[in-house]
Short mmCIF file of C-alpha atoms in Angstrom, two decimals:
data_model
loop_
_atom_site.label_atom_id
_atom_site.label_comp_id
_atom_site.label_asym_id
_atom_site.label_seq_id
_atom_site.Cartn_x
_atom_site.Cartn_y
_atom_site.Cartn_z
CA UNK A 16 -5.90 -32.61 -13.23
CA UNK A 17 -9.18 -33.19 -11.13
CA UNK A 18 -12.15 -33.87 -13.03
CA UNK A 19 -15.35 -32.32 -12.40
CA UNK A 20 -16.67 -34.74 -9.75
CA UNK A 21 -13.49 -34.05 -7.78
CA UNK A 22 -13.62 -30.51 -8.04
CA UNK A 23 -17.15 -30.65 -6.75
CA UNK A 24 -16.08 -32.53 -3.85
CA UNK A 25 -12.68 -30.73 -2.99
CA UNK A 26 -13.31 -26.87 -4.00
CA UNK A 27 -15.51 -24.35 -2.81
CA UNK A 28 -17.74 -22.09 -3.87
CA UNK A 29 -19.17 -18.45 -2.85
CA UNK A 30 -21.59 -15.63 -2.98
CA UNK A 31 -24.81 -17.50 -3.98
CA UNK A 32 -27.15 -15.24 -2.31
CA UNK A 33 -30.67 -13.98 -2.34
CA UNK A 34 -32.21 -10.79 -1.06
CA UNK A 35 -35.59 -9.62 -0.87
CA UNK A 36 -35.64 -6.44 1.04
CA UNK A 37 -37.19 -3.05 1.58
CA UNK A 38 -35.84 0.28 1.98
CA UNK A 39 -37.60 2.87 4.35
CA UNK A 40 -36.97 6.75 3.58
CA UNK A 41 -38.65 9.91 4.29
CA UNK A 42 -39.94 12.04 1.15
CA UNK A 43 -36.74 14.11 1.10
CA UNK A 44 -34.53 11.28 0.63
CA UNK A 45 -33.53 10.58 4.21
CA UNK A 46 -32.98 6.90 4.38
CA UNK A 47 -34.64 5.40 7.88
CA UNK A 48 -34.21 1.74 7.29
CA UNK A 49 -33.68 -1.55 5.60
CA UNK A 50 -36.02 -4.79 6.50
CA UNK A 51 -35.87 -7.87 4.45
CA UNK A 52 -34.64 -11.62 4.22
CA UNK A 53 -31.43 -12.97 3.08
CA UNK A 54 -30.74 -16.18 1.91
CA UNK A 55 -27.39 -17.64 1.80
CA UNK A 56 -26.54 -21.08 -0.23
CA UNK A 57 -23.87 -22.83 1.96
CA UNK A 58 -23.68 -25.93 -0.20
CA UNK A 59 -23.75 -29.43 1.62
CA UNK A 60 -21.38 -29.06 4.55
CA UNK A 61 -19.23 -26.33 6.41
CA UNK A 62 -15.67 -25.79 6.22
CA UNK A 63 -13.17 -24.48 9.13
CA UNK A 64 -12.70 -21.89 10.58
CA UNK A 65 -15.73 -20.08 9.56
CA UNK A 66 -18.52 -22.51 9.29
CA UNK A 67 -21.39 -21.91 7.24
CA UNK A 68 -22.54 -18.98 9.64
CA UNK A 69 -20.13 -16.26 8.68
CA UNK A 70 -21.90 -15.30 5.41
CA UNK A 71 -25.15 -14.84 6.42
CA UNK A 72 -24.03 -12.54 9.44
CA UNK A 73 -21.47 -10.54 7.65
CA UNK A 74 -24.32 -9.92 5.07
CA UNK A 75 -26.93 -8.46 7.45
CA UNK A 76 -24.39 -6.43 9.12
CA UNK A 77 -22.61 -4.91 6.03
CA UNK A 78 -26.38 -4.38 4.54
CA UNK A 79 -26.55 -0.39 5.91
CA UNK A 80 -23.26 0.07 3.67
CA UNK A 81 -21.66 3.53 4.91
CA UNK A 82 -25.02 5.14 4.85
CA UNK A 83 -26.85 6.67 8.15
CA UNK A 84 -30.08 5.23 9.06
CA UNK A 85 -31.95 4.24 12.39
CA UNK A 86 -33.50 0.87 11.78
CA UNK A 87 -32.20 -2.59 10.73
CA UNK A 88 -34.54 -5.74 10.71
CA UNK A 89 -32.80 -8.68 8.59
CA UNK A 90 -33.96 -12.38 8.39
CA UNK A 91 -31.06 -14.39 7.49
CA UNK A 92 -31.29 -18.17 6.10
CA UNK A 93 -28.20 -20.45 5.98
CA UNK A 94 -29.37 -22.89 3.24
CA UNK A 95 -27.70 -26.51 3.28
CA UNK A 96 -27.65 -27.70 -0.79
CA UNK A 97 -26.30 -30.20 -2.88
CA UNK A 98 -23.97 -27.86 -4.06
CA UNK A 99 -20.12 -27.83 -2.98
CA UNK A 100 -19.37 -26.33 0.16
CA UNK A 101 -18.93 -22.25 0.90
CA UNK A 102 -15.47 -21.49 1.79
CA UNK A 103 -12.77 -18.94 2.75
CA UNK A 104 -12.20 -16.10 0.40
CA UNK A 105 -11.99 -12.03 0.46
CA UNK A 106 -14.69 -9.81 1.27
CA UNK A 107 -17.21 -12.31 3.11
CA UNK A 108 -20.58 -11.35 1.91
CA UNK A 109 -20.03 -7.80 0.84
CA UNK A 110 -20.27 -7.74 -2.71
CA UNK A 111 -23.97 -9.15 -2.16
CA UNK A 112 -24.95 -6.78 0.67
CA UNK A 113 -22.98 -3.67 -1.33
CA UNK A 114 -25.11 -4.40 -4.45
CA UNK A 115 -28.36 -4.95 -2.68
CA UNK A 116 -28.08 -1.36 -0.49
CA UNK A 117 -26.83 0.63 -3.75
CA UNK A 118 -29.72 -1.12 -6.01
CA UNK A 119 -32.28 0.26 -3.16
CA UNK A 120 -30.41 3.58 -3.25
CA UNK A 121 -30.84 3.75 -6.93
CA UNK A 122 -34.43 2.72 -7.00
CA UNK A 123 -35.21 5.34 -4.15
CA UNK A 124 -33.67 7.87 -6.16
CA UNK A 125 -35.88 6.84 -9.09
CA UNK A 126 -38.98 7.07 -6.82
CA UNK A 127 -38.34 10.50 -5.64
CA UNK A 128 -37.22 11.47 -9.39
CA UNK A 129 -33.81 12.62 -8.11
CA UNK A 130 -30.29 11.91 -9.12
CA UNK A 131 -28.93 8.47 -7.21
CA UNK A 132 -25.61 10.44 -6.38
CA UNK A 133 -27.26 13.25 -4.52
CA UNK A 134 -29.33 10.45 -2.58
CA UNK A 135 -25.92 9.16 -1.65
CA UNK A 136 -24.53 12.43 -0.86
CA UNK A 137 -27.39 13.32 1.20
CA UNK A 138 -27.25 9.83 3.49
CA UNK A 139 -23.42 8.96 3.36
CA UNK A 140 -21.54 9.07 6.59
CA UNK A 141 -19.56 12.37 6.72
CA UNK A 142 -15.72 12.49 7.93
CA UNK A 143 -16.92 14.44 11.00
CA UNK A 144 -18.65 12.04 12.43
CA UNK A 145 -15.93 9.35 12.37
CA UNK A 146 -15.81 6.82 13.93
CA UNK A 147 -18.97 6.17 13.38
CA UNK A 148 -20.83 2.42 14.18
CA UNK A 149 -23.72 1.86 11.88
CA UNK A 150 -26.96 0.44 12.35
CA UNK A 151 -25.50 -3.27 11.65
CA UNK A 152 -23.00 -2.78 13.99
CA UNK A 153 -19.96 -2.23 11.75
CA UNK A 154 -17.38 0.49 13.02
CA UNK A 155 -16.38 3.00 10.50
CA UNK A 156 -13.21 4.18 12.04
CA UNK A 157 -11.94 6.65 9.68
CA UNK A 158 -12.67 8.24 6.03
CA UNK A 159 -14.20 10.89 4.31
CA UNK A 160 -16.63 9.36 2.33
CA UNK A 161 -18.32 12.30 1.12
CA UNK A 162 -14.81 13.63 -0.39
CA UNK A 163 -14.14 9.97 -1.85
CA UNK A 164 -17.55 9.73 -3.55
CA UNK A 165 -17.03 13.88 -4.95
CA UNK A 166 -13.49 12.53 -6.08
CA UNK A 167 -14.43 9.36 -7.76
CA UNK A 168 -16.96 11.47 -9.83
CA UNK A 169 -14.93 14.01 -10.68
CA UNK A 170 -12.06 11.60 -12.06
CA UNK A 171 -14.72 9.35 -13.74
CA UNK A 172 -16.29 12.56 -15.57
CA UNK A 173 -12.93 13.81 -16.33
CA UNK A 174 -11.28 10.93 -17.79
CA UNK A 175 -14.17 8.95 -19.24
CA UNK A 176 -16.56 11.35 -20.80
CA UNK A 177 -20.04 9.74 -21.80
CA UNK A 178 -19.56 11.95 -25.14
CA UNK A 179 -16.71 9.41 -26.15
CA UNK A 180 -19.86 7.05 -26.53
CA UNK A 181 -20.43 6.62 -30.60
CA UNK A 182 -24.47 5.73 -29.65
CA UNK A 183 -24.55 9.22 -27.36
CA UNK A 184 -23.14 10.98 -30.87
CA UNK A 185 -25.96 9.42 -32.60
CA UNK A 186 -28.61 9.71 -30.45
CA UNK A 187 -29.95 12.39 -28.62
CA UNK A 188 -30.46 9.81 -25.84
CA UNK A 189 -28.32 6.78 -25.32
CA UNK A 190 -29.55 3.78 -24.01
CA UNK A 191 -26.00 2.28 -23.71
CA UNK A 192 -24.35 4.01 -21.51
CA UNK A 193 -24.56 5.70 -17.77
CA UNK A 194 -22.61 6.67 -14.78
CA UNK A 195 -23.23 4.76 -11.85
CA UNK A 196 -22.10 5.32 -7.95
CA UNK A 197 -21.49 2.92 -5.28
CA UNK A 198 -19.53 2.73 -2.13
CA UNK A 199 -18.55 -0.94 -0.04
CA UNK A 200 -17.43 -0.35 3.71
CA UNK A 201 -16.24 -3.84 5.78
CA UNK A 202 -14.25 -4.91 8.40
CA UNK A 203 -11.36 -6.91 8.90
CA UNK A 204 -9.40 -9.48 11.38
CA UNK A 205 -12.98 -11.27 11.73
CA UNK A 206 -11.23 -14.78 11.59
CA UNK A 207 -10.17 -16.29 14.89
CA UNK A 208 -6.64 -15.14 16.03
CA UNK A 209 -3.93 -17.98 15.06
CA UNK A 210 -0.47 -18.39 16.21
CA UNK A 211 2.17 -19.86 13.86
CA UNK A 212 5.79 -21.38 14.49
CA UNK A 213 8.90 -21.88 12.24
CA UNK A 214 10.92 -25.39 12.38
CA UNK A 215 14.25 -26.07 10.72
CA UNK A 216 15.43 -29.14 9.61
CA UNK A 217 19.07 -29.13 9.45
CA UNK A 218 21.74 -30.84 7.90
CA UNK A 219 22.83 -33.20 10.35
CA UNK A 220 19.09 -34.03 10.67
CA UNK A 221 18.25 -32.05 13.90
CA UNK A 222 14.92 -30.54 13.85
#
């Protein structure tokens, strides 16, 4: 069983991101663009085959999410630290980028005094626009995101009514529960193409 020192040397970590971003929008809630800086902790050294660059690149590309906007300016910084290296895992950079843009959409809705879901409906890529290339260069090839959003909201409000919260029943306004929405869109097959071979060792010793 490995000890903590061996785990630090031999294992990998992921998703230590810092985002400092600004979202731009019209007064009617139409998203115009995102600008900011993204810092990625890559650990002490790179791992094959992705290196330390992919995380920052994917964070910038995924930052617009499934939303229509016209501008994107993101500076990305991959920082070497004394931590374990950043290694392969599922959903490269998407959770951080997704959380960031969805948080910004919520802040925009709060600033405009509107429901966050309505801002999402207004800006999300429609099914009739597919295939759609985002300002970050991500190709959304299929799907109907407004329908998916509406279906998810209907399911949540049907099967998990907020009235079931005992705090809601005791107070006119509850500070403990709320309804949040978010979308994540990403690409696949970003790793280099690899080939494989199968070899068998027969009982006679022949390979």
